[in-house]
Amino acid sequence: MPRPAPQIPVDDLTPAQAEAELARLAAEIATHDAAYYREDAPLVSDADYDALRRRNLAIEIRFPELKRPDSPSERVGAGPSEKFAKVRHAVPMLSLDNAFADQDVVDFADRVRRFLRLGEAEVAFTAEPKIDGLSCNLRYEGGRLVSAATRGDGLEGENVTLNVKTIPDVPGVLPRGVPEIVEVRGEVYMGHAEFAKLNERQREAGDKVFANPRNAAAGSLRQLDWRITAARPLRFFAYAWGEMSAMPAETQMGMVQAFADWGFVINPLLVLARSTEELLAHYRRIEASRASLGYDIDGVVYKVDRLDWQQRLGFVSRSPRWAVAHKFPAEKATTILRDIEIQVGRTGALTPVAKLEPVTVGGVVVSNATLHNPDEIARLDVRKGDTVVVQRAGDVIPQILGVVEGLRPAEAVPYVFPSVCPCPLHTPVVREETATGAEGAVRRCTGEFACPFQRQEHLRHFVSRRAFDIEGIGEKQIEFFFSDPDLPVKEPADLFTLAERDAGNLRKLKDKEGFGATSAAKLFAAIDERRTISLERLVYALGIRNVGETTARSLARAYGSWEAFHAAAVAVAAGDGQAREEMDAIDQIGETVIDSIGRYFAEEHNLRIVERLVEQLTGGIRDAEQPKSDTAVAGKTIVFTGTLEKLTREEAKAQAERLGAKVSGSVSAKTDLVVAGPGAGSKLAKARELGVAVIDEDQWIALTGR
Ligand code: IVH
């Protein structure tokens, strides 16, 4: 992961820099939210994510007038995914503010006292582990579980009722005498032992292996088929509530006790503390027992015990004033760096990886750490044999923070980055140029398709979820097939000829380790299913540099059919100026992408690979879905501004594009329509000035018939 650019201290930012930075942070946080909440695949550690949010907030506090309508501080998480029916929460599901240092906890307690004008009076707080799972709202009417929903964006979540009903910790029926409406909230999570077993099963079946228990819990709960959830060992801790037609207690502790009486599982480490000292003491106790709990926690949550005080304290934007999450610091350890290994990515990028003497960091054994690129190695001056400080934060790959210089062996020499690729071809390595022509940090193998390492990575990309999404084929299988002497798979087309080469009778595959007759048959069926593919997936799967999913979609939409895209790409490769101009005119396609496409299709070897693949796609390549041309907004340029309350920004944008409109970020004379929500500012004013039509969210929904 690239090291972030040095940051200008918030106090030194000019308004223009602040505005740009807020825009960047909003986009970056939204990307992380989507990855975390929707894809269950976080891109950064919790600590880095929190740092982004904190910086965003600090800038907003200094420049309140620059706060964006889509400010991340007003949002929790990402909108619900498209697969599940949506449930609007009767009471929003909010997030917690974070504390990192002890002083933050002292400040929190002081704020509470000041807000309530309590002077030095004693305030009782509950303290309990912050479970690293996903929160869920369980709604009971007349004592029966009627609905269960994930948090989603805090306002609307996903309906996972059937799935939740399979969790043994969740009672389906509550005892007599409970209030008519009860909403219990808590965390769905997976224990360490169950997680390990599940991954073992997944690995054996060639299915997705989860990165950590949280992702496994999220992936298991959000299954469209509840029977799959039932087979996953999920658990639930109750710790909060939503709508209640009557309150069984007057304190936080009393409420959670009531939940226990009703049959919910509550966390055994929940205590009542009467001072900041007691809170911090409990924090240390929980931290000390962290590794032996059997499930992941990432901090301790403190909540004001008295509910009338909670009520008075209320909320600030996305989190309650009466609670805080005291996070654990990223975990560190020292160990010895045995070696530096070079890994080769799909596009030939060489990534140095530190091979470490295995060491336990926060309960997880770490034996690899990323070193990013040669510049990072030089910056750290890390050498073989060095004792290094390793940090593991959240889910990300462990990092090396520095070298313990006093422990450096006398014979240790500075590391020299290889000038040839470690692949069997030993192709020369080049230093990549950045977009501005400057020397970049990344070194690349120039072997391209001749390089077996790159070929394997390319195959991995080809079968991945957003590309051909072939079930049952993951990293392990690719490795296995790539070097298999009987049934080698060296390029995408080879996958499609596997069955035929296996004489269709599973003779060879069946005898191979880990391949029963059924799993081989299943594999062939999964591959066959992908003989029909959408144009955008195909374009993405080709693995052209700089052509990600969005770019592939733009290309697919613009060219419509494989034949048209292919002809254009070949023409660009041949230096056809007109073809290039046409490609340049496509939304979101620029010089870098065009050059990459040109280079890819200029390579004879690539052309053959593509040709052989397309021959196998006997079910046909589905033309791209054309944006509609017969809707009220087709061909119009639309700007969304202000807060949307019923749709997420992303949803509104996707919907507009589906209906054939173009969504733009700024208002100009070319804008046809502005959809403005509460808090709309300069864009709305500009629209008025230019006489552009302005409607609100409800009118937009009415117009588009959602
Ligand atoms: S209380 C209004 N208690 O942390 C606040 N949350 O960062 C209600 N979490 O969405 C949440 N353990 O997913 C609370 N003991 C605990 C928790 C907990 C984990 C999660 C929960 C929440 C997130 C907020």
XYZ file of C-alpha atoms and ligand atoms in Angstrom:
730
model
C 0.000 0.000 0.000
C 1.482 3.367 -0.942
C 2.530 5.618 1.885
C 0.195 8.658 1.988
C 1.598 11.956 0.728
C 2.900 14.190 3.506
C 0.011 16.095 5.006
C -0.199 19.819 5.498
C -1.125 20.484 9.133
C -4.798 21.474 9.327
C -3.875 24.861 10.792
C -1.713 25.696 7.783
C -4.273 24.883 5.103
C -5.482 27.681 2.859
C -9.248 27.668 2.166
C -8.607 26.419 -1.353
C -6.443 23.581 -0.085
C -9.012 22.788 2.586
C -11.787 22.593 0.030
C -9.782 20.273 -2.197
C -8.792 18.157 0.761
C -12.386 17.827 1.972
C -13.429 16.690 -1.482
C -10.637 14.141 -1.564
C -11.430 12.876 1.927
C -15.151 12.556 1.150
C -14.358 10.418 -1.882
C -11.731 8.358 -0.118
C -13.874 7.680 2.940
C -16.811 6.754 0.723
C -14.599 4.241 -1.106
C -13.473 2.714 2.178
C -17.034 2.618 3.485
C -18.216 0.787 0.412
C -15.352 -1.705 0.642
C -15.936 -2.306 4.336
C -19.694 -2.371 4.563
C -20.689 -3.700 1.176
C -17.836 -5.873 0.058
C -16.738 -6.998 3.533
C -13.237 -6.333 2.299
C -11.618 -3.358 4.010
C -8.846 -1.606 2.100
C -7.151 0.042 5.060
C -6.720 -0.579 8.768
C -9.272 0.785 11.215
C -6.582 3.095 12.533
C -5.917 4.597 9.085
C -9.628 4.907 8.440
C -10.172 6.671 11.754
C -7.297 9.003 10.932
C -9.007 9.999 7.671
C -12.256 10.714 9.480
C -10.476 12.701 12.167
C -8.656 14.828 9.618
C -11.884 15.460 7.771
C -13.571 16.571 10.980
C -10.638 18.772 12.005
C -10.756 20.579 8.656
C -14.511 21.004 8.931
C -14.155 22.495 12.379
C -11.625 24.992 11.110
C -13.562 25.802 7.924
C -17.227 25.224 8.793
C -18.309 27.071 5.645
C -16.521 24.509 3.486
C -18.290 21.506 4.979
C -19.618 19.463 2.080
C -23.238 18.418 1.753
C -21.982 14.849 1.423
C -19.631 15.232 4.371
C -18.486 11.878 5.783
C -19.141 13.220 9.298
C -22.845 13.144 8.504
C -22.825 9.576 7.317
C -22.402 6.183 8.881
C -21.191 3.362 6.694
C -22.373 2.737 3.159
C -25.849 2.313 1.762
C -27.378 -1.146 1.641
C -26.278 -3.424 -1.167
C -28.651 -4.122 -4.014
C -29.168 -7.786 -3.265
C -31.331 -7.590 -0.163
C -34.651 -5.918 0.439
C -34.190 -2.726 2.380
C -35.484 -2.020 5.835
C -35.793 1.505 7.145
C -34.743 1.595 10.789
C -37.426 2.928 13.139
C -34.586 4.573 15.085
C -31.343 5.285 13.162
C -28.411 2.997 13.913
C -25.530 5.239 14.715
C -21.849 4.950 15.181
C -19.484 5.679 18.052
C -16.902 8.363 18.474
C -13.407 7.050 19.132
C -10.984 7.686 21.950
C -7.360 6.598 21.584
C -5.443 7.964 24.552
C -6.414 7.864 28.212
C -6.719 11.640 28.068
C -9.441 11.315 25.424
C -11.431 9.287 27.950
C -10.916 11.901 30.662
C -12.062 14.560 28.182
C -15.095 12.503 27.289
C -16.185 12.186 30.926
C -15.569 15.912 31.457
C -17.658 16.786 28.418
C -20.496 14.676 29.751
C -20.348 16.382 33.145
C -20.145 19.836 31.627
C -23.018 19.194 29.258
C -25.192 17.994 32.107
C -23.887 20.787 34.378
C -23.025 18.210 37.002
C -19.940 19.888 38.397
C -17.863 17.251 40.125
C -20.789 14.902 40.670
C -20.249 11.217 40.073
C -21.325 9.804 36.739
C -21.622 6.057 36.338
C -20.639 4.478 33.040
C -20.925 0.970 31.715
C -17.771 -0.485 30.150
C -17.792 -3.486 27.811
C -15.743 -4.895 24.941
C -16.253 -3.471 21.492
C -16.981 -6.579 19.468
C -15.494 -6.710 15.981
C -18.449 -8.031 14.033
C -21.388 -6.343 12.385
C -24.296 -4.728 14.129
C -27.815 -5.901 13.654
C -31.278 -4.691 14.671
C -33.755 -7.382 15.799
C -37.388 -6.312 15.868
C -39.940 -8.208 17.951
C -43.652 -7.523 17.797
C -45.854 -9.243 20.368
C -42.778 -11.136 21.496
C -42.018 -12.612 18.057
C -39.008 -11.865 15.914
C -40.476 -10.168 12.860
C -37.487 -8.576 11.236
C -33.719 -8.388 11.422
C -31.647 -5.822 9.580
C -27.999 -4.879 9.172
C -26.942 -1.336 9.871
C -26.497 -0.332 6.222
C -26.043 3.430 6.093
C -27.552 3.832 9.553
C -30.953 4.806 8.212
C -31.682 1.849 6.009
C -30.216 -1.621 6.290
C -30.622 -4.976 4.632
C -33.361 -7.374 5.528
C -31.583 -10.454 6.845
C -34.451 -11.870 8.896
C -34.298 -15.442 7.646
C -30.550 -15.536 8.093
C -30.645 -14.164 11.628
C -33.258 -16.730 12.597
C -30.591 -19.394 12.122
C -28.333 -17.912 14.847
C -28.750 -19.942 18.055
C -28.018 -16.935 20.331
C -31.006 -15.051 18.912
C -34.334 -15.986 20.525
C -37.195 -16.318 18.061
C -39.781 -15.726 20.767
C -39.452 -13.602 23.902
C -41.003 -14.475 27.276
C -44.516 -13.305 28.094
C -44.878 -9.810 29.420
C -42.230 -8.120 27.241
C -43.262 -4.806 25.660
C -45.333 -5.039 22.475
C -42.509 -3.591 20.362
C -38.936 -4.482 21.247
C -35.887 -3.770 19.112
C -32.705 -5.333 20.441
C -29.413 -4.375 18.847
C -26.091 -6.059 19.099
C -23.208 -7.588 17.256
C -23.213 -10.640 15.034
C -19.738 -12.159 15.153
C -17.770 -15.360 14.673
C -15.423 -16.912 17.232
C -11.792 -17.719 16.440
C -12.201 -21.496 16.560
C -15.273 -21.459 14.334
C -13.564 -19.063 11.978
C -10.571 -21.364 11.594
C -12.827 -24.355 10.934
C -14.932 -22.490 8.427
C -11.874 -21.348 6.499
C -10.552 -24.871 6.488
C -13.811 -26.073 4.916
C -13.807 -23.203 2.444
C -10.257 -23.962 1.430
C -11.014 -27.620 0.891
C -14.017 -26.793 -1.236
C -12.019 -24.258 -3.214
C -14.318 -21.502 -1.945
C -13.443 -18.039 -0.742
C -11.214 -17.971 2.321
C -12.053 -15.097 4.679
C -9.406 -12.634 5.794
C -10.654 -12.398 9.370
C -13.617 -13.337 11.578
C -15.410 -10.056 10.963
C -15.429 -10.565 7.210
C -16.479 -14.164 7.709
C -19.384 -13.076 9.918
C -20.479 -10.410 7.445
C -20.137 -12.726 4.474
C -22.050 -15.443 6.286
C -24.900 -13.237 7.425
C -25.342 -11.598 4.064
C -26.113 -14.762 2.138
C -29.117 -14.704 -0.125
C -29.766 -18.333 0.793
C -30.378 -18.560 4.545
C -29.417 -22.246 4.495
C -25.839 -21.216 3.906
C -26.014 -18.884 6.922
C -27.427 -21.752 8.975
C -24.295 -23.764 8.284
C -22.084 -20.930 9.537
C -21.335 -20.729 13.260
C -22.540 -17.171 13.983
C -23.106 -15.733 17.447
C -24.733 -12.625 18.844
C -24.136 -10.275 21.793
C -26.959 -7.877 22.746
C -25.821 -4.402 23.891
C -28.274 -1.736 22.681
C -31.809 -1.157 21.442
C -33.893 0.739 18.897
C -37.630 1.309 19.148
C -39.220 0.155 22.425
C -42.912 0.584 23.194
C -42.030 0.488 26.908
C -38.722 0.576 28.762
C -37.935 -2.294 31.126
C -35.285 -0.259 33.009
C -33.944 3.217 33.641
C -30.271 2.509 33.153
C -28.037 1.088 30.440
C -27.065 -1.738 32.771
C -30.705 -2.450 33.633
C -31.647 -2.599 29.956
C -28.920 -5.058 29.092
C -29.802 -7.148 32.164
C -33.399 -7.211 30.917
C -32.166 -8.511 27.563
C -30.324 -11.285 29.407
C -33.533 -12.126 31.287
C -35.334 -12.346 27.967
C -32.886 -14.940 26.691
C -30.257 -12.878 24.877
C -26.556 -13.451 25.351
C -24.796 -10.477 26.884
C -21.082 -9.953 27.220
C -19.664 -11.280 30.507
C -17.139 -8.416 30.647
C -19.833 -5.740 30.953
C -19.327 -3.779 34.202
C -20.461 -0.576 35.852
C -17.703 1.949 36.608
C -18.076 5.012 38.823
C -15.057 7.026 37.755
C -12.659 7.547 34.882
C -10.058 5.556 36.827
C -12.403 2.607 37.043
C -13.112 2.858 33.318
C -9.423 2.832 32.479
C -8.751 -0.024 34.880
C -11.411 -2.100 33.181
C -9.958 -1.158 29.804
C -6.602 -2.608 30.891
C -8.261 -5.769 32.198
C -10.075 -6.309 28.937
C -6.952 -5.529 26.939
C -5.008 -8.097 28.966
C -7.591 -10.801 28.345
C -7.974 -9.911 24.683
C -5.989 -12.796 23.248
C -7.835 -15.423 25.305
C -11.413 -14.275 24.683
C -11.879 -16.465 21.639
C -13.347 -13.668 19.512
C -12.079 -10.372 18.094
C -12.578 -7.109 19.913
C -11.061 -3.788 18.946
C -11.632 -1.634 21.997
C -13.846 -0.940 24.977
C -17.135 0.958 24.814
C -18.146 3.319 27.626
C -21.755 4.463 27.964
C -23.424 6.829 30.443
C -25.515 4.527 32.604
C -28.537 6.737 33.370
C -30.949 6.757 30.441
C -32.439 10.146 31.309
C -28.909 11.533 30.988
C -28.357 9.688 27.704
C -31.531 11.337 26.487
C -30.369 14.807 27.517
C -26.926 14.307 26.037
C -28.360 13.257 22.688
C -26.291 12.993 19.508
C -23.785 14.967 17.485
C -24.127 14.137 13.801
C -23.365 10.432 13.584
C -22.613 9.460 17.183
C -24.080 9.773 20.659
C -22.560 12.244 23.138
C -23.135 9.683 25.876
C -20.859 6.957 24.574
C -17.350 6.519 23.248
C -15.275 3.647 21.888
C -11.820 3.470 23.473
C -9.802 1.761 20.768
C -6.839 -0.514 21.327
C -3.592 0.725 19.820
C -2.212 -1.044 16.776
C -0.197 -4.013 17.959
C 3.561 -4.094 17.692
C 6.294 -6.649 18.176
C 9.948 -7.066 17.277
C 11.352 -9.929 15.268
C 14.136 -10.794 12.863
C 13.978 -10.167 9.158
C 15.223 -13.340 7.508
C 14.932 -12.371 3.886
C 13.404 -10.005 1.384
C 11.409 -11.774 -1.294
C 10.203 -10.176 -4.485
C 6.639 -10.892 -5.575
C 5.513 -10.247 -9.116
C 2.030 -8.865 -9.710
C -0.250 -9.237 -12.718
C 1.115 -6.140 -14.370
C 4.682 -7.050 -13.539
C 5.024 -4.738 -10.549
C 7.675 -6.077 -8.184
C 6.693 -5.886 -4.534
C 9.301 -6.624 -1.893
C 7.984 -8.700 0.995
C 9.785 -9.118 4.307
C 10.089 -12.740 5.387
C 10.092 -12.662 9.162
C 10.903 -14.999 11.974
C 7.289 -15.803 12.952
C 6.124 -13.636 15.835
C 2.761 -13.207 17.548
C 1.333 -9.733 17.173
C -1.972 -9.241 18.929
C -2.771 -12.932 18.930
C -1.950 -13.467 15.258
C 1.204 -15.105 13.983
C 2.949 -12.856 11.509
C 5.645 -14.102 9.170
C 5.356 -11.670 6.250
C 5.235 -7.902 6.072
C 4.993 -5.622 3.089
C 7.883 -3.359 2.190
C 5.950 -1.598 -0.587
C 8.797 -0.689 -2.954
C 12.564 -0.119 -3.138
C 12.209 3.456 -1.870
C 10.613 2.183 1.301
C 13.448 -0.289 1.821
C 15.934 2.520 1.373
C 13.995 4.807 3.708
C 13.987 2.187 6.440
C 17.472 1.006 5.513
C 16.277 -2.441 6.424
C 18.767 -5.264 5.890
C 18.695 -9.025 6.072
C 19.334 -10.131 9.632
C 17.985 -6.905 11.135
C 15.711 -6.871 14.156
C 12.628 -4.961 13.049
C 9.518 -3.523 14.691
C 6.384 -4.957 13.106
C 2.919 -3.476 13.405
C -0.377 -5.122 12.697
C -3.391 -2.846 12.587
C -6.798 -4.275 11.841
C -6.931 -6.421 8.768
C -4.148 -4.955 6.743
C -0.910 -6.679 5.880
C 1.587 -6.153 8.703
C 4.033 -3.325 8.218
C 7.610 -2.724 9.256
C 7.904 0.442 11.296
C 11.632 0.536 11.715
C 14.883 -1.173 12.519
C 16.385 -1.652 15.979
C 19.812 -0.389 14.988
C 21.649 -1.530 18.098
C 20.860 -5.118 17.174
C 22.168 -5.037 13.618
C 24.604 -7.874 12.883
C 28.058 -6.680 11.885
C 27.891 -8.401 8.517
C 24.543 -6.862 7.459
C 24.810 -5.012 4.149
C 22.387 -2.558 2.531
C 19.791 -4.290 0.395
C 20.255 -4.059 -3.343
C 17.048 -4.251 -5.313
C 17.354 -6.815 -8.103
C 17.805 -5.513 -11.616
C 16.218 -8.603 -13.139
C 12.883 -10.241 -12.389
C 13.030 -13.329 -10.146
C 10.973 -15.178 -12.779
C 12.735 -17.997 -14.661
C 13.291 -15.625 -17.597
C 15.199 -13.097 -15.472
C 13.831 -10.266 -17.551
C 15.286 -6.810 -16.916
C 13.429 -4.647 -14.435
C 12.537 -1.056 -15.255
C 11.599 1.828 -13.049
C 8.116 2.925 -13.909
C 7.327 6.429 -15.050
C 4.479 8.296 -13.428
C 1.811 10.152 -15.408
C 3.976 13.283 -15.400
C 6.955 11.422 -16.775
C 8.834 11.498 -13.463
C 10.463 8.380 -12.107
C 7.988 6.375 -10.074
C 8.628 4.168 -7.081
C 7.437 0.945 -8.685
C 9.799 -1.425 -10.476
C 8.337 -3.556 -13.189
C 9.319 -6.741 -14.962
C 9.305 -6.194 -18.696
C 8.552 -9.818 -19.493
C 4.780 -9.301 -19.777
C 3.088 -12.451 -21.040
C 6.297 -14.344 -21.391
C 6.816 -14.063 -17.631
C 5.249 -17.080 -15.926
C 4.715 -15.104 -12.722
C 2.718 -12.466 -14.531
C 0.778 -15.118 -16.392
C -0.312 -16.728 -13.154
C -1.349 -13.408 -11.718
C -3.209 -12.690 -14.895
C -5.136 -15.948 -14.586
C -5.961 -15.097 -11.001
C -7.371 -11.791 -12.150
C -9.268 -13.511 -14.926
C -11.202 -15.824 -12.597
C -11.720 -13.219 -9.860
C -15.127 -12.142 -8.683
C -15.459 -9.001 -10.754
C -14.073 -10.643 -13.857
C -15.212 -14.137 -14.923
C -16.132 -15.052 -11.360
C -15.569 -18.770 -11.762
C -16.742 -20.483 -8.642
C -14.366 -23.021 -7.187
C -11.260 -21.508 -8.725
C -9.124 -19.367 -6.502
C -5.490 -18.695 -5.953
C -4.708 -22.246 -4.879
C -6.366 -23.860 -7.888
C -4.631 -21.500 -10.291
C -1.289 -22.387 -8.803
C -2.169 -26.051 -9.019
C -3.355 -25.964 -12.619
C -0.661 -23.641 -13.861
C 2.141 -26.050 -13.174
C 0.145 -29.254 -13.581
C 1.906 -31.538 -16.071
C -1.291 -33.354 -17.171
C -3.765 -30.536 -17.404
C -1.820 -27.294 -17.555
C -3.697 -23.998 -17.565
C -1.403 -21.295 -18.857
C -3.923 -18.851 -20.243
C -7.666 -18.189 -19.860
C -8.703 -20.337 -22.839
C -7.072 -23.352 -21.186
C -9.667 -23.267 -18.433
C -12.394 -23.824 -20.971
C -10.658 -26.803 -22.506
C -9.992 -28.505 -19.171
C -12.997 -30.826 -19.354
C -12.223 -31.817 -22.909
C -8.553 -32.396 -22.147
C -9.600 -34.479 -19.191
C -11.471 -36.574 -21.775
C -14.680 -35.483 -20.072
C -14.481 -38.418 -17.735
C -12.724 -36.719 -14.852
C -10.107 -39.410 -15.081
C -7.117 -37.298 -14.368
C -8.703 -34.667 -12.209
C -10.533 -37.177 -10.095
C -7.304 -38.787 -9.012
C -5.696 -35.584 -8.047
C -5.406 -34.564 -4.492
C -8.389 -32.572 -3.327
C -10.472 -33.283 -6.424
C -13.287 -35.734 -5.905
C -15.430 -36.657 -8.901
C -18.183 -34.293 -7.790
C -15.966 -31.324 -7.206
C -14.355 -31.788 -10.622
C -17.781 -32.040 -12.219
C -18.896 -28.949 -10.364
C -15.820 -27.108 -11.513
C -16.461 -27.988 -15.153
C -20.064 -26.855 -14.789
C -18.980 -23.552 -13.240
C -16.546 -22.979 -16.095
C -19.143 -23.884 -18.705
C -21.534 -21.393 -17.223
C -19.106 -18.626 -18.078
C -19.077 -19.378 -21.778
C -21.630 -16.602 -21.814
C -20.245 -13.374 -20.452
C -21.081 -9.698 -20.481
C -18.900 -7.424 -22.567
C -17.872 -5.315 -19.599
C -16.690 -8.318 -17.603
C -14.751 -9.590 -20.587
C -13.026 -6.252 -21.151
C -12.154 -6.041 -17.457
C -10.971 -9.658 -17.343
C -8.455 -9.108 -20.145
C -6.268 -7.455 -17.549
C -5.276 -4.459 -19.624
C -3.297 -2.072 -17.477
C -5.278 0.918 -16.221
C -8.549 -0.677 -17.291
C -10.461 -1.259 -14.077
C -14.090 -2.110 -13.692
C -15.439 1.382 -14.271
C -13.293 1.970 -17.316
C -14.293 -1.409 -18.713
C -17.929 -0.481 -18.266
C -17.467 2.835 -20.045
C -15.731 1.112 -22.943
C -18.389 -1.582 -23.128
C -21.191 0.971 -23.141
C -19.496 3.126 -25.721
C -18.692 0.345 -28.192
C -21.729 -1.799 -27.465
C -20.366 -5.058 -28.853
C -17.185 -7.094 -28.644
C -16.604 -6.775 -32.368
C -16.758 -2.989 -32.205
C -14.484 -2.778 -29.168
C -11.981 -5.217 -30.602
C -11.826 -3.423 -33.939
C -11.290 -0.086 -32.210
C -8.589 -1.466 -29.917
C -6.707 -3.039 -32.810
C -7.002 0.189 -34.797
C -5.657 2.221 -31.880
C -2.784 -0.244 -31.580
C -2.022 0.257 -35.279
C -1.817 4.007 -34.740
C -5.143 4.892 -36.369
C -5.679 8.540 -35.418
C -9.404 8.530 -35.918
C -9.938 5.447 -33.773
C -7.892 7.114 -31.087
C -9.917 10.281 -31.239
C -13.139 8.329 -30.990
C -11.877 6.512 -27.947
C -10.760 9.760 -26.398
C -14.288 11.104 -26.751
C -15.653 8.409 -24.446
C -16.588 9.554 -20.998
C -13.855 8.786 -18.451
C -11.352 7.547 -21.008
C -8.108 9.476 -21.352
C -4.622 9.205 -22.771
C -3.292 6.751 -20.182
C -6.048 4.240 -20.804
C -5.812 4.606 -24.574
C -2.043 4.062 -24.465
C -2.501 0.960 -22.336
C -5.107 -0.447 -24.698
C -2.874 0.344 -27.654
C 0.084 -1.412 -26.080
C -1.964 -4.442 -25.130
C -3.438 -4.958 -28.587
C -0.156 -4.237 -30.355
C 1.292 -7.371 -28.781
C 0.904 -10.370 -31.069
C 1.001 -12.704 -28.105
C -1.907 -10.911 -26.421
C -3.945 -10.971 -29.608
C -3.586 -14.753 -29.811
C -4.570 -15.193 -26.167
C -7.648 -13.044 -26.643
C -8.553 -14.829 -29.850
C -8.287 -18.257 -28.258
C -10.373 -17.105 -25.315
C -13.125 -15.622 -27.454
C -13.314 -18.862 -29.424
C -14.239 -20.590 -26.175
C -17.024 -18.174 -25.335
C -19.542 -20.204 -27.289
C -22.490 -18.907 -25.281
C -21.765 -15.481 -26.691
C -20.598 -12.127 -25.403
C -23.558 -10.136 -24.225
C -23.608 -6.663 -25.671
C -23.417 -3.884 -23.132
C -26.666 -2.659 -21.781
C -27.242 0.636 -23.479
C -28.293 3.527 -21.331
C -31.987 4.121 -21.880
C -32.968 6.722 -24.421
C -36.697 6.838 -23.787
C -36.799 8.170 -20.232
C -37.549 11.614 -18.883
C -33.893 12.245 -18.129
C -32.184 10.472 -21.036
C -29.335 12.542 -22.433
C -29.651 15.145 -19.699
C -26.819 16.337 -17.478
C -27.761 16.212 -13.828
C -26.121 17.520 -10.678
C -27.000 16.213 -7.211
C -26.325 18.580 -4.333
C -27.210 18.788 -0.669
C -28.167 15.815 1.467
C -30.295 13.116 -0.064
C -32.441 11.476 2.574
C -34.068 8.553 0.821
C -31.410 7.552 -1.642
C -27.701 7.359 -1.136
C -25.655 9.531 -3.467
C -24.305 6.455 -5.164
C -27.750 5.029 -5.645
C -29.089 8.264 -7.117
C -26.123 8.475 -9.462
C -26.436 4.876 -10.595
C -30.138 5.331 -11.141
C -29.631 8.480 -13.191
C -27.061 6.717 -15.347
C -29.311 3.722 -15.831
C -31.943 6.082 -17.103
C -29.541 7.497 -19.646
C -28.531 10.685 -17.850
C -25.030 11.974 -17.255
C -24.178 12.945 -13.708
C -21.843 15.839 -13.198
C -20.238 17.267 -10.074
C -20.551 20.937 -10.916
C -23.232 23.247 -12.242
C -22.610 24.971 -15.548
C -24.540 26.232 -18.533
C -24.579 22.623 -19.767
C -26.479 21.401 -16.691
C -30.068 20.443 -17.423
C -31.288 19.652 -13.948
C -30.203 20.078 -10.338
C -31.558 17.781 -7.643
C -31.115 19.649 -4.380
C -31.534 18.334 -0.862
C -31.252 20.091 2.485
C -27.995 21.901 2.999
C -27.457 22.631 -0.715
C -25.270 25.720 -1.006
C -23.221 27.218 -3.794
C -24.310 24.765 -6.477
C -27.944 25.554 -5.833
C -27.212 29.288 -5.966
C -25.360 28.833 -9.249
C -28.251 26.836 -10.697
C -30.672 29.616 -9.771
C -28.355 32.184 -11.301
C -28.125 30.242 -14.558
C -31.830 29.483 -14.606
C -31.281 25.701 -14.434
C -34.297 23.661 -13.331
C -34.113 22.614 -9.670
C -36.115 19.827 -8.054
C -35.998 18.128 -4.669
C -35.430 14.475 -3.863
C -39.127 13.559 -3.769
C -39.669 15.120 -7.160
C -36.660 13.209 -8.454
C -38.114 9.959 -7.156
C -41.460 10.790 -8.705
C -39.774 11.679 -11.986
C -37.753 8.498 -12.159
C -40.443 6.247 -10.750
C -38.245 4.471 -8.266
S -23.092 0.668 21.164
C -25.314 4.433 19.429
N -21.665 -1.330 22.078
O -19.399 -0.479 17.116
C -24.209 3.476 19.589
N -21.490 -0.786 19.781
O -18.589 2.152 16.130
C -24.661 2.084 19.595
N -20.003 -2.263 18.527
O -22.165 0.081 15.067
C -23.545 1.134 19.559
N -19.465 -3.563 20.193
O -21.333 -2.313 15.369
C -21.986 -0.582 21.005
N -20.506 -3.106 22.968
C -20.819 -2.362 21.940
C -20.295 -2.613 20.667
C -20.645 -1.790 19.610
C -19.312 -3.345 18.911
C -20.007 -1.746 17.170
C -21.357 -1.583 16.565
C -21.478 -0.127 16.242
C -20.047 0.267 16.138
C -19.878 1.740 16.402
